[in-house]
């Protein structure tokens, strides 16, 4: 009994995690599509990939409401499996794409890759060199701008004084 209960708890946790991740993915899709619509209204021409994303998200939005209603209806676990199995067999595009294993696996691969790209092993010496280089770059760019500003005003003063000299000569 304890083993069966443990398995049921684990499956419930993984199922709940799947739906939470799908909802988060759906929310991110909606926000991205709103930004695409805003850019399109502003005069930006959407690329074919962006148009496909927009269409997919609109389809997901349309199918999300009935999907949630069926999910919330109090059926037995076997009833949910049978209903979702029948829907998936006869209407394969009924499920929002963010609740498909393919999209969630891609998200997981992306998150894993993103995390591994961020964690870089550096020694103390490498970190010091990187920070020192940034420090030198900051100060050199600051002095360059200051010199340009001072040199620009000095050139303006020289130019205006030479213009005045040529006007008085005439």
Short mmCIF file of C-alpha atoms in Angstrom, two decimals:
data_model
loop_
_atom_site.label_atom_id
_atom_site.label_comp_id
_atom_site.label_asym_id
_atom_site.label_seq_id
_atom_site.Cartn_x
_atom_site.Cartn_y
_atom_site.Cartn_z
CA UNK A 1 0.00 0.00 0.00
CA UNK A 2 2.83 2.36 0.90
CA UNK A 3 4.61 1.69 -2.39
CA UNK A 4 1.41 2.23 -4.37
CA UNK A 5 0.75 5.47 -2.52
CA UNK A 6 4.32 6.62 -3.13
CA UNK A 7 4.02 5.89 -6.85
CA UNK A 8 0.72 7.75 -7.02
CA UNK A 9 2.23 10.77 -5.25
CA UNK A 10 5.22 10.78 -7.63
CA UNK A 11 2.97 10.53 -10.70
CA UNK A 12 0.78 13.32 -9.34
CA UNK A 13 3.81 15.52 -8.75
CA UNK A 14 5.17 14.90 -12.23
CA UNK A 15 1.72 15.49 -13.79
CA UNK A 16 1.25 18.70 -11.86
CA UNK A 17 4.75 19.83 -12.83
CA UNK A 18 3.94 19.09 -16.47
CA UNK A 19 0.81 21.26 -16.34
CA UNK A 20 2.58 24.06 -14.46
CA UNK A 21 5.41 24.09 -17.00
CA UNK A 22 2.86 24.04 -19.84
CA UNK A 23 0.98 26.97 -18.32
CA UNK A 24 4.21 28.92 -17.89
CA UNK A 25 5.17 28.15 -21.49
CA UNK A 26 1.70 29.24 -22.66
CA UNK A 27 2.02 32.53 -20.74
CA UNK A 28 5.46 33.18 -22.29
CA UNK A 29 4.03 32.47 -25.75
CA UNK A 30 1.19 34.94 -25.14
CA UNK A 31 3.57 37.68 -24.00
CA UNK A 32 5.87 37.09 -26.97
CA UNK A 33 2.93 37.23 -29.37
CA UNK A 34 1.69 40.46 -27.82
CA UNK A 35 5.13 41.96 -28.44
CA UNK A 36 5.01 40.69 -32.04
CA UNK A 37 1.59 42.28 -32.55
CA UNK A 38 2.91 45.53 -31.08
CA UNK A 39 5.87 45.47 -33.45
CA UNK A 40 3.60 44.71 -36.41
CA UNK A 41 1.34 47.63 -35.51
CA UNK A 42 4.45 49.81 -35.33
CA UNK A 43 5.26 48.99 -38.96
CA UNK A 44 7.61 46.02 -38.57
CA UNK A 45 7.12 43.26 -41.15
CA UNK A 46 6.92 39.92 -39.40
CA UNK A 47 9.13 37.10 -40.62
CA UNK A 48 7.51 33.79 -41.63
CA UNK A 49 8.77 32.16 -38.44
CA UNK A 50 7.15 34.88 -36.33
CA UNK A 51 3.88 34.50 -38.25
CA UNK A 52 3.92 30.75 -37.58
CA UNK A 53 4.51 31.44 -33.88
CA UNK A 54 1.62 33.89 -33.86
CA UNK A 55 -0.71 31.38 -35.56
CA UNK A 56 0.32 28.59 -33.21
CA UNK A 57 -0.31 30.73 -30.16
CA UNK A 58 -3.72 31.87 -31.39
CA UNK A 59 -4.65 28.22 -32.02
CA UNK A 60 -3.38 27.37 -28.52
CA UNK A 61 -5.47 30.17 -27.06
CA UNK A 62 -8.60 28.86 -28.78
CA UNK A 63 -8.02 25.28 -27.66
CA UNK A 64 -6.86 26.20 -24.14
CA UNK A 65 -10.32 26.99 -22.77
CA UNK A 66 -12.01 23.67 -23.71
CA UNK A 67 -8.87 21.82 -22.64
CA UNK A 68 -9.02 23.36 -19.15
CA UNK A 69 -12.77 22.73 -18.88
CA UNK A 70 -12.30 19.04 -19.65
CA UNK A 71 -9.34 18.91 -17.28
CA UNK A 72 -11.36 20.45 -14.43
CA UNK A 73 -14.48 18.29 -14.90
CA UNK A 74 -14.50 15.86 -11.98
CA UNK A 75 -13.86 12.51 -13.65
CA UNK A 76 -12.11 9.53 -12.24
CA UNK A 77 -8.45 9.21 -13.24
CA UNK A 78 -9.43 6.42 -15.61
CA UNK A 79 -12.13 8.68 -17.08
CA UNK A 80 -9.59 11.44 -17.75
CA UNK A 81 -7.26 8.98 -19.44
CA UNK A 82 -10.08 7.64 -21.62
CA UNK A 83 -11.40 11.11 -22.54
CA UNK A 84 -7.98 12.55 -23.31
CA UNK A 85 -6.98 9.36 -25.17
CA UNK A 86 -10.09 9.55 -27.35
CA UNK A 87 -9.60 13.26 -28.00
CA UNK A 88 -5.95 12.74 -28.85
CA UNK A 89 -6.82 9.90 -31.23
CA UNK A 90 -9.64 11.64 -33.10
CA UNK A 91 -8.58 15.30 -32.71
CA UNK A 92 -4.77 15.31 -32.42
CA UNK A 93 -4.53 19.11 -32.74
CA UNK A 94 -6.96 19.70 -29.89
CA UNK A 95 -4.29 19.99 -27.20
CA UNK A 96 -2.46 23.31 -26.91
CA UNK A 97 1.10 22.88 -28.15
CA UNK A 98 2.58 24.02 -24.84
CA UNK A 99 1.05 20.94 -23.19
CA UNK A 100 2.75 18.54 -25.60
CA UNK A 101 5.79 16.55 -24.56
CA UNK A 102 7.68 17.71 -27.64
CA UNK A 103 7.48 21.43 -26.69
CA UNK A 104 8.25 20.74 -23.05
CA UNK A 105 11.26 18.59 -23.97
CA UNK A 106 12.53 21.39 -26.21
CA UNK A 107 12.07 23.86 -23.35
CA UNK A 108 13.97 21.56 -21.01
CA UNK A 109 16.83 21.18 -23.53
CA UNK A 110 16.96 24.95 -23.99
CA UNK A 111 17.00 25.60 -20.25
CA UNK A 112 19.75 23.01 -19.76
CA UNK A 113 21.84 24.48 -22.57
CA UNK A 114 21.28 28.02 -21.33
CA UNK A 115 22.35 27.09 -17.81
CA UNK A 116 25.44 25.21 -18.93
CA UNK A 117 26.46 28.12 -21.17
CA UNK A 118 26.29 30.51 -18.23
CA UNK A 119 28.38 28.50 -15.79
CA UNK A 120 31.98 29.05 -16.81
CA UNK A 121 34.84 27.72 -14.74
CA UNK A 122 37.41 30.46 -14.24
CA UNK A 123 40.43 30.52 -12.05
CA UNK A 124 41.09 33.47 -9.76
CA UNK A 125 43.79 34.72 -12.13
CA UNK A 126 41.43 34.66 -15.13
CA UNK A 127 38.75 36.51 -13.17
CA UNK A 128 41.28 39.12 -12.06
CA UNK A 129 42.51 39.64 -15.63
CA UNK A 130 38.91 39.98 -16.90
CA UNK A 131 37.97 42.50 -14.19
CA UNK A 132 41.20 44.46 -14.65
CA UNK A 133 40.65 44.60 -18.42
CA UNK A 134 37.14 45.91 -17.92
CA UNK A 135 38.47 48.49 -15.45
CA UNK A 136 41.12 49.68 -17.93
CA UNK A 137 38.60 49.81 -20.75
CA UNK A 138 36.23 51.88 -18.63
CA UNK A 139 38.89 54.44 -17.71
CA UNK A 140 40.35 54.64 -21.21
CA UNK A 141 36.91 55.24 -22.74
CA UNK A 142 36.20 57.87 -20.07
CA UNK A 143 39.46 59.72 -20.83
CA UNK A 144 38.86 59.41 -24.57
CA UNK A 145 35.44 61.05 -24.24
CA UNK A 146 36.85 63.73 -21.96
CA UNK A 147 39.69 64.45 -24.39
CA UNK A 148 37.25 64.59 -27.31
CA UNK A 149 35.05 66.99 -25.38
CA UNK A 150 37.99 69.24 -24.39
CA UNK A 151 39.57 69.02 -27.83
CA UNK A 152 36.23 69.77 -29.49
CA UNK A 153 35.68 72.94 -27.46
CA UNK A 154 39.27 74.06 -28.02
CA UNK A 155 38.85 73.58 -31.79
CA UNK A 156 35.62 75.58 -31.71
CA UNK A 157 37.37 78.45 -29.88
CA UNK A 158 40.26 78.43 -32.37
CA UNK A 159 37.84 78.32 -35.30
CA UNK A 160 35.73 81.21 -33.99
CA UNK A 161 38.82 83.34 -33.28
CA UNK A 162 40.16 82.73 -36.80
CA UNK A 163 36.75 83.57 -38.25
CA UNK A 164 36.74 86.84 -36.29
CA UNK A 165 40.28 87.65 -37.52
CA UNK A 166 39.27 87.12 -41.16
CA UNK A 167 36.16 89.27 -40.72
CA UNK A 168 38.15 92.16 -39.21
CA UNK A 169 40.70 91.95 -42.04
CA UNK A 170 37.96 92.48 -44.60
#
